[in-house]
Coordinates of C-alpha atoms in Angstrom, one line a residue:
X62 CA -41.1 -10.3 21.1
X63 CA -42.1 -12.9 23.6
X64 CA -41.7 -15.5 20.8
X65 CA -37.9 -14.6 20.6
X66 CA -37.7 -14.4 24.1
X67 CA -39.1 -17.9 24.9
X68 CA -36.7 -19.2 21.7
X69 CA -33.6 -17.4 23.3
X70 CA -34.6 -19.0 26.4
X71 CA -35.0 -22.5 24.9
X72 CA -31.5 -21.8 23.3
X73 CA -30.0 -21.3 26.8
X74 CA -31.3 -24.2 28.3
X75 CA -30.2 -26.3 25.4
X76 CA -26.8 -25.1 25.5
X77 CA -26.5 -25.9 29.3
X78 CA -27.7 -29.4 28.7
X79 CA -25.5 -30.0 25.8
X80 CA -22.5 -28.9 28.3
X81 CA -23.6 -31.5 30.8
X82 CA -24.4 -34.4 28.2
X83 CA -21.5 -37.0 27.0
X84 CA -23.8 -37.9 23.7
X85 CA -23.8 -35.9 20.6
X86 CA -26.0 -32.9 20.5
X87 CA -29.3 -32.6 19.1
X88 CA -29.8 -30.5 15.8
X89 CA -32.9 -27.8 16.0
X90 CA -33.3 -25.4 13.5
X91 CA -34.3 -22.0 14.6
X92 CA -36.2 -19.9 11.8
X93 CA -36.9 -16.4 12.1
X94 CA -40.1 -14.6 11.2
X95 CA -40.0 -11.8 8.8
X96 CA -39.8 -9.0 11.5
X97 CA -37.2 -10.8 13.5
X98 CA -35.0 -11.0 10.2
X99 CA -35.5 -7.6 9.1
X100 CA -34.4 -6.2 12.4
X101 CA -31.3 -8.3 12.6
X102 CA -30.4 -8.2 8.7
X103 CA -31.7 -5.0 7.6
X104 CA -29.9 -5.1 4.3
X105 CA -30.7 -8.7 3.3
X106 CA -34.0 -8.0 1.9
X107 CA -35.7 -11.0 0.8
X108 CA -32.8 -13.2 0.4
X109 CA -32.4 -16.8 1.9
X110 CA -29.5 -17.4 4.3
X111 CA -28.4 -20.8 3.1
X112 CA -25.1 -21.4 5.4
X113 CA -22.7 -20.0 8.0
X114 CA -20.6 -18.2 5.0
X115 CA -17.2 -17.0 5.5
X116 CA -17.0 -15.4 8.7
X117 CA -20.3 -16.3 9.9
X118 CA -22.0 -13.3 8.8
X119 CA -25.1 -12.8 6.5
X120 CA -23.4 -11.3 3.6
X121 CA -22.4 -12.3 0.1
X122 CA -19.0 -12.6 -1.5
X123 CA -17.6 -14.5 -4.1
X124 CA -14.5 -16.0 -3.1
X125 CA -12.4 -18.9 -4.7
X126 CA -11.1 -20.4 -1.4
X127 CA -14.8 -20.5 0.4
X128 CA -16.9 -21.0 -2.3
X129 CA -20.0 -21.3 -0.3
X130 CA -21.7 -17.8 0.8
X131 CA -24.2 -17.6 3.8
X132 CA -27.0 -15.8 1.6
X133 CA -28.1 -16.4 -1.9
X134 CA -26.9 -13.8 -4.6
X135 CA -30.5 -12.6 -5.8
X136 CA -33.8 -11.8 -3.9
X137 CA -36.6 -14.4 -4.3
X138 CA -38.9 -13.7 -7.2
X139 CA -42.1 -15.4 -8.0
X140 CA -39.8 -17.1 -11.1
X141 CA -37.2 -18.0 -9.0
X142 CA -39.4 -20.0 -6.4
X143 CA -41.2 -21.4 -8.9
X144 CA -37.8 -22.7 -10.4
X145 CA -36.8 -23.9 -7.1
X146 CA -40.0 -25.8 -6.3
X147 CA -39.3 -27.4 -9.6
X148 CA -35.7 -28.4 -9.1
X149 CA -37.1 -30.5 -5.9
X150 CA -38.2 -33.1 -8.5
X151 CA -36.1 -34.7 -11.3
X152 CA -33.1 -32.6 -12.5
X153 CA -33.5 -34.3 -16.1
X154 CA -36.9 -32.4 -16.7
X155 CA -34.9 -29.0 -15.9
X156 CA -33.7 -27.4 -19.0
X157 CA -30.0 -25.9 -19.3
X158 CA -31.4 -22.2 -19.1
X159 CA -33.6 -23.3 -16.2
X160 CA -30.6 -24.9 -14.4
X161 CA -28.3 -21.3 -15.4
X162 CA -31.2 -19.5 -13.9
X163 CA -31.0 -21.5 -10.8
X164 CA -27.1 -21.0 -10.7
X165 CA -27.3 -17.3 -11.1
X166 CA -30.0 -16.9 -8.6
X167 CA -27.6 -18.4 -5.8
X168 CA -24.1 -17.0 -7.2
X169 CA -23.1 -14.1 -9.1
X170 CA -20.1 -15.6 -10.8
X171 CA -18.7 -19.0 -11.9
X172 CA -15.5 -20.4 -10.8
X173 CA -14.0 -19.5 -14.5
X174 CA -15.4 -16.2 -14.3
X175 CA -13.8 -15.2 -10.8
X176 CA -10.3 -16.7 -12.2
X177 CA -10.5 -14.5 -15.3
X178 CA -8.1 -11.9 -15.5
X179 CA -9.4 -8.7 -14.6
X180 CA -6.7 -6.2 -16.3
X181 CA -6.0 -4.7 -12.8
X182 CA -2.4 -5.1 -13.4
X183 CA -2.3 -2.2 -16.0
X184 CA -3.6 0.5 -13.8
X185 CA -1.1 -1.0 -10.8
X186 CA 1.9 -0.8 -13.5
X187 CA 0.9 2.3 -14.3
X188 CA 1.0 3.5 -10.9
X189 CA 4.2 2.2 -10.4
X190 CA 5.8 4.0 -13.3
X191 CA 4.0 6.9 -12.5
X192 CA 5.5 6.7 -9.1
X193 CA 8.8 5.8 -10.4
X194 CA 8.7 8.8 -13.0
X195 CA 7.9 11.3 -10.4
X196 CA 10.5 10.1 -8.1
X197 CA 13.3 10.7 -10.6
X198 CA 11.8 14.2 -11.2
X199 CA 12.6 14.7 -7.5
X200 CA 15.9 13.6 -8.0
X201 CA 16.8 15.6 -10.7
X202 CA 15.2 18.8 -8.9
X203 CA 17.3 18.0 -5.9
X204 CA 20.5 17.5 -7.9
X205 CA 19.8 20.8 -9.9
X206 CA 18.8 22.9 -7.0
X207 CA 19.2 21.9 -3.5
X208 CA 22.6 20.4 -3.6
X209 CA 25.4 23.0 -4.1
X210 CA 28.8 22.1 -5.6
X211 CA 30.7 19.1 -4.9
X212 CA 33.8 20.3 -2.3
X213 CA 36.8 21.0 -3.4
X214 CA 38.4 17.6 -1.1
X215 CA 36.5 15.4 -3.8
X216 CA 38.8 16.1 -6.8
X217 CA 41.6 13.9 -7.4
X218 CA 44.6 16.1 -7.1
X219 CA 43.3 17.0 -3.5
X220 CA 43.5 13.4 -2.4
X221 CA 47.0 12.7 -3.9
X222 CA 48.3 16.0 -2.4
X223 CA 46.7 14.6 1.0
X224 CA 48.1 11.2 0.5
X225 CA 51.6 12.6 -0.2
X226 CA 51.1 14.8 3.1
X227 CA 50.3 11.2 5.1
X228 CA 53.3 10.0 3.7
X229 CA 55.5 12.9 4.6
X230 CA 54.1 12.7 8.0
X231 CA 54.8 9.2 8.1
X232 CA 51.2 8.0 9.5
X233 CA 50.2 4.7 10.1
X234 CA 53.8 3.4 10.0
X235 CA 52.6 0.0 11.6
X236 CA 49.3 -0.9 10.1
X237 CA 48.3 2.4 8.4
X238 CA 49.0 3.6 4.9
X239 CA 52.9 4.4 5.6
X240 CA 53.4 0.6 6.4
X241 CA 52.5 0.0 2.6
X242 CA 54.9 2.5 1.0
X243 CA 58.8 1.8 0.7
X244 CA 60.5 4.8 1.7
X245 CA 63.7 3.9 0.3
X246 CA 62.6 3.3 -3.2
X247 CA 59.9 5.7 -3.1
X248 CA 57.3 3.2 -4.0
X249 CA 54.4 1.2 -3.2
X250 CA 55.2 -2.2 -1.4

């Protein structure tokens, strides 16, 4: 606990000095011991934190637009640690299977696997077609059982009779319907 407190105080002192400084900041690496790491990152397990990540948290996510996750995909096993020691040497001495094992220890998917079609469009299309079908049945139900019959004022005979009454009354002689009717000839202008 006291070691953690000393480190945080020294970091605070470095921050205050960096705020007053006009030169480039010094890069000091802070490594966490296992107890502090377990407390801060309880779900991380025995995986390495290797970078900042997508949003600064120690989480793993395969993303095309941000290909460098903050933690490695797999936990450190003795096999992986032996391969990591071997990779520090000449890469030509590594076999193709060892290179693939190192890649799979750090990443879950390749870019080709991330970009491969998943078939998710089928379930989306099925959902959309189901929603359209269900909506169609609701419309049919409403037209059949909810709405009554159409009013008698919608019929063609009623509308023609209404037009003749409007003309007989002379409604809208200047700009209305009667202005478009020639009363002397008995026909539309």
